[in-house]
Structure formats: C-alpha cells, structure tokens
C-alpha cells in the first residue's frame, strides 16, 4: 500500500472507532435530595420512581424520611449539570399522605441522557413507620423492603423485588423481573415474564404468563396461567386454570384444575382432587387413606395415580379409546371392555367406602397402583 493510502486508511479506522476514542473518560457526579415529613401511622405513602433502586426501611417515628441520590456519569461537571437540571423529585405531603415522584423532563433538540440511560441512576433510601400503606410504581431498578405490617401495592417493571416479612396483604403487578417475599398474609398478583417466590402465604390469587412461580407454603391459592411453571410445596387448596405449562405440588389437601396442554405432578393428596385436563397429563404419587373423592376427566390425557396401601375406596371409570389399568386387589363388580370402550366398577377393601375415584376419559389412559 502506498503511504497516501495508509494515511487515508488510518483516518478511516479512527473515524470508525468513534469519538469515544478521543474523548476524556467519564467521572461520577452526585446530587442529593433530602426531605422529611410527619405522617399519621395509618397514612399512605406513595413512590413513583425509576432508573435506580428503592430501599424502604422502617423506624419507630411517625415521620417519612426520603434521601435521594442522583448519580451521573459524565465527562465534565457542566455535562453532568445538564442532566441534573432535567431531573427533579416532586413531593406532596399532608397529615395522611406522603408522595414522592421522579420527574424526568425532555429537552427539545438535545438528547440529554446521552447514548445510554445507564449514564445516570436515581436511588431512593426511605424510612417510614411500618404501619403505613406503601404504594410503589417503579421501573428499571430494584426494590427492597424490610419487615412491614402495612398493606403494600407494588407495580414493578424491569426490576427485582426483595421483601422481608409482610404481616399484611400485597397487590403485586410484576413484569420482566424477579420477586422474593419471605412471608405475606394474602397476595394478589399479575405476573408476566418474571419469577415469583413466596416462602409463606395464606391466600393467593395469581394471574400469570410466561413466568415461574414458587410457593413453599400456602393455604388457598387460585391461579390462572399461560405458559408458566408452578412449583408448590405444602398447600391446603389449589384452584387452577392453566394453559401450556406445568404444575408440581409436594403436598395438598384439595386440588382442583381445569387445564389444557399442562402436566401435573403431585406428591401427596390427602382429601380430594378434581382434574379436568385436555392434552396433558397428571401423576399423583400418593393418595392417602381416608380421602374423599378423586374425580378425573381427560381428553387426550394420561393419568397415573397411586393410592396408599390398605386404603378402602370405590372405583367408577369409563374410557373411549382409552386404556384403564386397575390394581389386582380391586374387586370388580362390573366391567365392559370393547375395542374402543372400557368401563369398570368395583371396590378396594371394604365395599361402600366414603372414598371414591371417578374417571371419564376420551383418548388417553388411567393407570392405578
């Protein structure tokens, strides 16, 4: 290559490398906003925040303390100040309300936040009475709360939530994030593209899609889900409507579900199960003696169930284009078997037991042990 071409080539490479090659390195500049307000212990606190973390702590004062730290990565103080000028924190307060909101103003003709919103963060540290209601709408950042006894309303997008013990109820709207709650009284949530973990909950009502839900211990859970994975520990009752997913349960008293394209795996059932499934499957590894009723309706579904040894129960099962396999200990009182139809009735142990298993199948099967 001739020298002139070498010079032109070097200039082209320098231009491709961009102005960042020549620019001075960025430094961090900070601005603090601190406010404190009195509030009634049963009052309402609201935080509308974004682009940073919200850390909520409790104390034994009837006051709300808000410390905001704005951090900007910029090449000069002048450049940082332009960003500070576009960010403000609006406060509203009364005896029963404290509200803080992050406002980011746009500037016409100038992309003030540079090439990336990660060039700045707006972090909140809040102290408040543990008895107030906490209402949060947060985007692009994480939320942390300490042990709390007031009600919580949480709308979180593109961030993570970690909560210690909550002695009250929560209404949670979570998108594109992860939430872990140590314990909560009642929980109602809309969860999408996220992971939710509840260590302990009394009653829960969840609407979910494209998410993973883990509940270690609960009383009554209602769920409506699409494309989700549920991992459940010990529950008293589950009422589920699921589409395209899977549900795993360690122990449960009463199970009810109407689902499509969903697989169930249940470790132990102590009282009842009612499953209406289409294009799925269900496996119950242990149905305890003294259960009340197991009712199975399936279309293109395989059921595999195992009843505790020594249990007394009645069986009524019928299937079209479905196989029915029952244990050899069953005393059959009626059976009709044709190429496309199989029906069987009988009892295991003593007759006329209060425990009943009923199955109606179209294309699929029932296997009992």
Coordinates of C-alpha atoms in Angstrom, one line a residue:
X1 CA 0.0 0.0 0.0
X2 CA 1.3 3.5 -0.9
X3 CA 1.9 6.0 2.0
X4 CA -1.1 8.2 1.0
X5 CA -3.5 5.2 1.2
X6 CA -2.0 4.2 4.5
X7 CA -2.9 7.7 5.9
X8 CA -6.4 7.5 4.5
X9 CA -6.8 4.0 5.9
X10 CA -5.7 5.1 9.4
X11 CA -8.1 8.1 9.3
X12 CA -11.0 5.8 8.3
X13 CA -10.2 3.4 11.2
X14 CA -10.1 6.4 13.6
X15 CA -13.5 7.6 12.4
X16 CA -15.0 4.1 12.8
X17 CA -13.6 3.9 16.3
X18 CA -15.8 6.9 17.1
X19 CA -15.4 10.0 19.3
X20 CA -15.1 7.8 22.4
X21 CA -11.5 7.0 21.4
X22 CA -10.5 10.7 21.8
X23 CA -13.0 11.8 24.5
X24 CA -12.0 12.2 28.1
X25 CA -13.0 9.4 30.5
X26 CA -16.3 9.8 32.4
X27 CA -16.4 10.6 36.1
X28 CA -19.2 10.3 38.6
X29 CA -21.1 13.4 39.8
X30 CA -23.7 13.2 42.5
X31 CA -26.6 15.3 43.7
X32 CA -28.5 14.7 46.9
X33 CA -32.2 15.5 47.7
X34 CA -33.3 15.1 51.3
X35 CA -36.8 15.6 52.8
X36 CA -38.6 14.7 55.9
X37 CA -42.4 14.7 56.6
X38 CA -44.7 13.9 59.5
X39 CA -47.4 11.3 58.8
X40 CA -50.2 9.5 60.6
X41 CA -49.2 5.9 61.5
X42 CA -52.2 4.7 59.3
X43 CA -51.4 7.1 56.5
X44 CA -50.5 6.4 52.8
X45 CA -47.0 6.7 51.3
X46 CA -46.6 6.7 47.5
X47 CA -43.4 6.5 45.5
X48 CA -43.4 6.8 41.7
X49 CA -39.7 6.1 40.8
X50 CA -37.5 4.8 38.0
X51 CA -33.9 4.3 36.9
X52 CA -32.4 3.2 40.2
X53 CA -33.1 1.4 43.4
X54 CA -35.7 2.0 46.1
X55 CA -34.7 0.8 49.6
X56 CA -37.5 1.0 52.1
X57 CA -36.7 0.7 55.8
X58 CA -38.9 1.1 58.9
X59 CA -38.4 3.0 62.1
X60 CA -40.2 4.0 65.3
X61 CA -41.1 7.5 64.3
X62 CA -44.2 8.9 62.8
X63 CA -42.2 10.5 60.0
X64 CA -41.2 9.7 56.5
X65 CA -37.6 10.4 55.6
X66 CA -36.6 10.4 51.9
X67 CA -33.0 10.5 50.8
X68 CA -32.5 10.6 47.1
X69 CA -29.0 10.3 45.4
X70 CA -28.7 11.1 41.7
X71 CA -25.5 9.8 40.2
X72 CA -24.4 10.9 36.7
X73 CA -21.5 9.5 34.7
X74 CA -20.3 12.5 32.6
X75 CA -17.1 13.9 31.1
X76 CA -17.4 17.2 32.8
X77 CA -19.3 18.9 35.6
X78 CA -21.1 21.1 33.0
X79 CA -22.3 18.0 31.2
X80 CA -23.5 16.4 34.5
X81 CA -25.3 19.6 35.4
X82 CA -27.3 19.5 32.3
X83 CA -28.6 16.0 33.4
X84 CA -29.3 17.2 36.9
X85 CA -31.3 20.1 35.5
X86 CA -33.6 17.6 33.7
X87 CA -34.3 15.5 36.8
X88 CA -36.5 16.6 39.7
X89 CA -38.2 15.0 42.7
X90 CA -41.7 16.2 43.3
X91 CA -43.1 15.9 46.9
X92 CA -46.6 16.1 48.1
X93 CA -47.5 15.8 51.8
X94 CA -50.3 16.1 54.3
X95 CA -51.2 14.6 57.7
X96 CA -52.2 11.3 56.0
X97 CA -50.1 11.3 52.8
X98 CA -46.5 11.5 51.7
X99 CA -45.8 11.2 48.0
X100 CA -42.5 11.4 46.1
X101 CA -42.3 11.2 42.3
X102 CA -39.3 11.2 39.9
X103 CA -39.9 13.6 37.0
X104 CA -37.5 13.5 34.0
X105 CA -38.1 16.3 31.6
X106 CA -37.1 16.1 28.0
X107 CA -35.2 18.9 26.3
X108 CA -36.1 19.6 22.7
X109 CA -33.2 19.2 20.2
X110 CA -30.9 17.6 22.7
X111 CA -30.5 14.0 23.8
X112 CA -29.6 15.0 27.3
X113 CA -29.1 11.5 28.6
X114 CA -26.5 10.6 26.0
X115 CA -26.3 7.2 24.4
X116 CA -27.5 5.2 27.4
X117 CA -29.8 5.7 30.3
X118 CA -27.3 3.7 32.3
X119 CA -25.3 7.0 32.4
X120 CA -27.4 8.0 35.5
X121 CA -29.2 6.4 38.4
X122 CA -31.7 7.8 40.8
X123 CA -31.5 5.9 44.1
X124 CA -34.0 6.3 47.0
X125 CA -33.5 5.4 50.6
X126 CA -36.7 5.8 52.6
X127 CA -37.5 5.5 56.3
X128 CA -41.2 5.2 57.3
X129 CA -43.5 3.8 60.0
X130 CA -44.1 0.1 59.4
X131 CA -47.9 0.6 59.8
X132 CA -48.5 2.9 56.8
X133 CA -49.7 1.8 53.5
X134 CA -46.9 1.5 50.9
X135 CA -47.8 2.2 47.3
X136 CA -45.0 1.9 44.8
X137 CA -44.7 2.2 41.0
X138 CA -41.1 1.6 40.0
X139 CA -39.4 0.9 36.6
X140 CA -35.9 0.0 35.7
X141 CA -34.5 -0.8 39.1
X142 CA -34.8 -2.9 42.2
X143 CA -36.9 -2.5 45.3
X144 CA -36.1 -3.7 48.8
X145 CA -38.3 -3.6 51.9
X146 CA -37.7 -4.6 55.5
X147 CA -40.3 -6.2 57.7
X148 CA -43.6 -4.4 57.3
X149 CA -47.1 -4.5 58.8
X150 CA -49.0 -2.1 56.5
X151 CA -50.6 -3.0 53.2
X152 CA -48.5 -2.9 50.1
X153 CA -49.3 -2.1 46.5
X154 CA -46.4 -2.8 44.2
X155 CA -46.2 -2.1 40.4
X156 CA -42.7 -3.1 39.3
X157 CA -41.4 -3.4 35.7
X158 CA -37.9 -4.3 34.6
X159 CA -36.6 -4.8 38.2
X160 CA -36.3 -7.1 41.1
X161 CA -38.2 -7.1 44.4
X162 CA -37.0 -8.5 47.7
X163 CA -39.3 -8.2 50.7
X164 CA -38.9 -9.4 54.3
X165 CA -41.9 -10.5 56.4
X166 CA -45.1 -8.7 55.4
X167 CA -47.8 -9.1 58.0
X168 CA -50.5 -7.6 55.8
X169 CA -51.6 -8.1 52.2
X170 CA -49.9 -7.3 48.9
X171 CA -51.2 -6.4 45.5
X172 CA -48.3 -7.1 43.0
X173 CA -48.0 -6.3 39.3
X174 CA -44.6 -7.6 38.2
X175 CA -43.2 -7.6 34.6
X176 CA -39.8 -8.6 33.5
X177 CA -38.3 -9.1 36.9
X178 CA -37.8 -11.3 40.0
X179 CA -39.7 -11.1 43.2
X180 CA -38.9 -12.9 46.5
X181 CA -41.2 -12.4 49.5
X182 CA -40.4 -14.0 52.8
X183 CA -44.0 -14.2 54.1
X184 CA -47.2 -12.4 53.4
X185 CA -50.8 -12.7 54.6
X186 CA -52.8 -12.5 51.3
X187 CA -51.3 -11.9 47.9
X188 CA -53.0 -10.9 44.7
X189 CA -50.8 -10.6 41.7
X190 CA -50.4 -10.2 37.9
X191 CA -47.1 -11.7 36.9
X192 CA -45.6 -11.7 33.4
X193 CA -42.2 -12.7 32.1
X194 CA -41.0 -13.0 35.6
X195 CA -40.0 -15.2 38.6
X196 CA -42.0 -15.1 41.8
X197 CA -41.1 -16.8 45.0
X198 CA -43.4 -16.8 48.1
X199 CA -41.9 -18.6 51.1
X200 CA -45.2 -18.4 53.0
X201 CA -48.7 -17.1 52.1
X202 CA -52.1 -17.5 53.5
X203 CA -54.3 -17.0 50.4
X204 CA -53.1 -16.1 47.0
X205 CA -54.8 -15.1 43.7
X206 CA -52.4 -15.1 40.8
X207 CA -52.8 -14.3 37.1
X208 CA -49.5 -15.3 35.3
X209 CA -48.0 -15.8 31.9
X210 CA -44.5 -16.8 30.7
X211 CA -43.4 -17.0 34.3
X212 CA -42.0 -19.3 37.1
X213 CA -43.9 -19.3 40.4
X214 CA -42.6 -21.0 43.5
X215 CA -44.7 -21.1 46.7
X216 CA -43.2 -23.1 49.6
X217 CA -46.2 -23.0 51.9
X218 CA -49.8 -21.7 51.5
X219 CA -53.4 -22.2 52.4
X220 CA -55.6 -21.4 49.4
X221 CA -54.2 -20.5 46.0
X222 CA -56.2 -19.5 43.0
X223 CA -54.2 -19.3 39.7
X224 CA -54.9 -18.6 36.1
X225 CA -51.8 -19.2 34.0
X226 CA -50.4 -19.4 30.4
X227 CA -47.0 -20.8 29.6
X228 CA -45.9 -21.0 33.2
X229 CA -44.1 -23.3 35.6
X230 CA -45.5 -23.7 39.1
X231 CA -43.5 -25.3 41.9
X232 CA -45.6 -25.6 45.0
X233 CA -44.7 -27.0 48.4
X234 CA -47.4 -27.7 51.0
X235 CA -50.9 -26.3 50.3
X236 CA -54.3 -26.7 51.7
X237 CA -56.2 -26.0 48.5
X238 CA -55.3 -25.1 44.8
X239 CA -57.9 -23.9 42.2
X240 CA -56.1 -23.7 38.9
X241 CA -56.8 -22.8 35.3
X242 CA -53.7 -23.4 33.2
X243 CA -52.7 -23.4 29.6
X244 CA -49.4 -24.7 28.2
X245 CA -47.4 -25.2 31.4
X246 CA -46.5 -27.5 34.3
X247 CA -47.5 -27.7 37.9
X248 CA -45.6 -29.6 40.6
X249 CA -47.0 -30.0 44.1
X250 CA -45.4 -31.7 47.1
X251 CA -48.4 -32.0 49.4
X252 CA -52.0 -30.8 49.1
X253 CA -55.4 -31.4 50.7
X254 CA -57.7 -30.4 47.9
X255 CA -56.8 -29.9 44.3
X256 CA -59.0 -28.6 41.5
X257 CA -57.9 -27.7 38.0
X258 CA -59.3 -27.1 34.5
X259 CA -56.3 -27.1 32.2
X260 CA -55.1 -27.6 28.7
X261 CA -51.7 -28.7 27.5
X262 CA -50.5 -28.8 31.1
X263 CA -48.7 -31.5 33.1
X264 CA -49.3 -32.1 36.8
X265 CA -47.0 -33.9 39.2
X266 CA -48.4 -34.3 42.7
X267 CA -46.5 -35.9 45.6
X268 CA -49.3 -36.4 48.1
X269 CA -53.1 -35.8 48.1
X270 CA -54.9 -36.1 51.5
X271 CA -58.5 -35.3 50.7
X272 CA -59.7 -34.6 47.1
X273 CA -58.6 -33.9 43.6
X274 CA -60.8 -32.8 40.6
X275 CA -58.9 -32.6 37.4
X276 CA -60.4 -31.7 34.0
X277 CA -57.5 -31.9 31.6
X278 CA -57.1 -31.7 27.8
X279 CA -53.9 -32.7 26.0
X280 CA -51.9 -33.0 29.2
X281 CA -51.0 -35.5 31.9
X282 CA -51.3 -36.0 35.7
X283 CA -49.3 -38.1 38.1
X284 CA -50.4 -38.5 41.8
X285 CA -47.7 -40.4 43.6
X286 CA -49.7 -41.0 46.9
X287 CA -53.3 -40.6 47.7
X288 CA -53.7 -41.0 51.4
X289 CA -56.1 -43.4 53.1
X290 CA -59.4 -41.7 54.1
X291 CA -59.5 -39.4 51.1
X292 CA -63.0 -38.2 50.0
X293 CA -63.1 -38.1 46.2
X294 CA -60.8 -38.2 43.2
X295 CA -62.5 -37.1 40.0
X296 CA -60.7 -37.3 36.7
X297 CA -61.9 -36.0 33.4
X298 CA -59.5 -36.3 30.5
X299 CA -59.3 -35.7 26.8
X300 CA -56.1 -36.9 25.2
X301 CA -54.7 -37.2 28.7
X302 CA -52.9 -39.8 30.7
X303 CA -53.5 -40.2 34.4
X304 CA -51.2 -42.2 36.7
X305 CA -52.3 -42.5 40.4
X306 CA -51.1 -44.5 43.4
X307 CA -53.4 -45.0 46.4
X308 CA -51.9 -45.6 49.8
X309 CA -51.7 -49.3 50.6
X310 CA -54.6 -50.5 52.7
X311 CA -57.0 -47.8 51.6
X312 CA -60.7 -48.5 51.1
X313 CA -62.3 -46.9 48.1
X314 CA -64.8 -47.3 45.3
X315 CA -63.9 -47.1 41.6
X316 CA -66.0 -45.9 38.7
X317 CA -64.1 -45.5 35.4
X318 CA -65.0 -45.3 31.7
X319 CA -63.0 -44.5 28.7
X320 CA -63.4 -44.2 24.9
X321 CA -60.2 -45.0 23.1
X322 CA -58.5 -45.1 26.5
X323 CA -56.9 -47.8 28.5
X324 CA -57.8 -48.4 32.1
X325 CA -55.4 -50.4 34.3
X326 CA -56.5 -51.1 37.9
X327 CA -54.8 -52.9 40.7
X328 CA -55.2 -56.7 41.1
X329 CA -56.6 -56.1 44.6
X330 CA -59.7 -54.4 43.2
X331 CA -62.9 -56.4 43.5
X332 CA -64.6 -55.8 40.2
X333 CA -68.4 -55.6 40.3
X334 CA -69.0 -54.6 36.7
X335 CA -66.7 -54.5 33.6
X336 CA -67.4 -53.9 29.9
X337 CA -64.5 -54.0 27.6
X338 CA -64.7 -53.4 23.8
X339 CA -62.1 -52.4 21.2
X340 CA -62.9 -48.7 21.6
X341 CA -64.6 -48.6 25.0
X342 CA -63.7 -49.8 28.5
X343 CA -65.8 -49.4 31.7
X344 CA -65.2 -50.8 35.1
X345 CA -66.7 -50.5 38.6
X346 CA -65.6 -52.1 41.8
X347 CA -64.1 -51.5 45.2
X348 CA -60.8 -51.9 47.0
X349 CA -61.1 -53.2 50.6
X350 CA -64.5 -52.9 52.3
X351 CA -67.5 -52.0 50.0
X352 CA -69.4 -48.8 50.1
X353 CA -66.4 -46.8 51.3
X354 CA -66.8 -43.0 51.5
X355 CA -63.6 -42.7 49.4
X356 CA -64.5 -42.7 45.6
X357 CA -62.4 -42.5 42.5
X358 CA -64.3 -41.5 39.3
X359 CA -62.7 -41.2 35.9
X360 CA -64.1 -40.3 32.4
X361 CA -61.6 -40.5 29.6
X362 CA -61.5 -39.8 25.8
X363 CA -58.2 -40.8 24.2
X364 CA -55.7 -41.3 26.9
X365 CA -55.5 -43.6 29.8
X366 CA -55.7 -44.3 33.5
X367 CA -53.1 -46.4 35.3
X368 CA -53.7 -47.1 39.0
X369 CA -51.4 -48.7 41.6

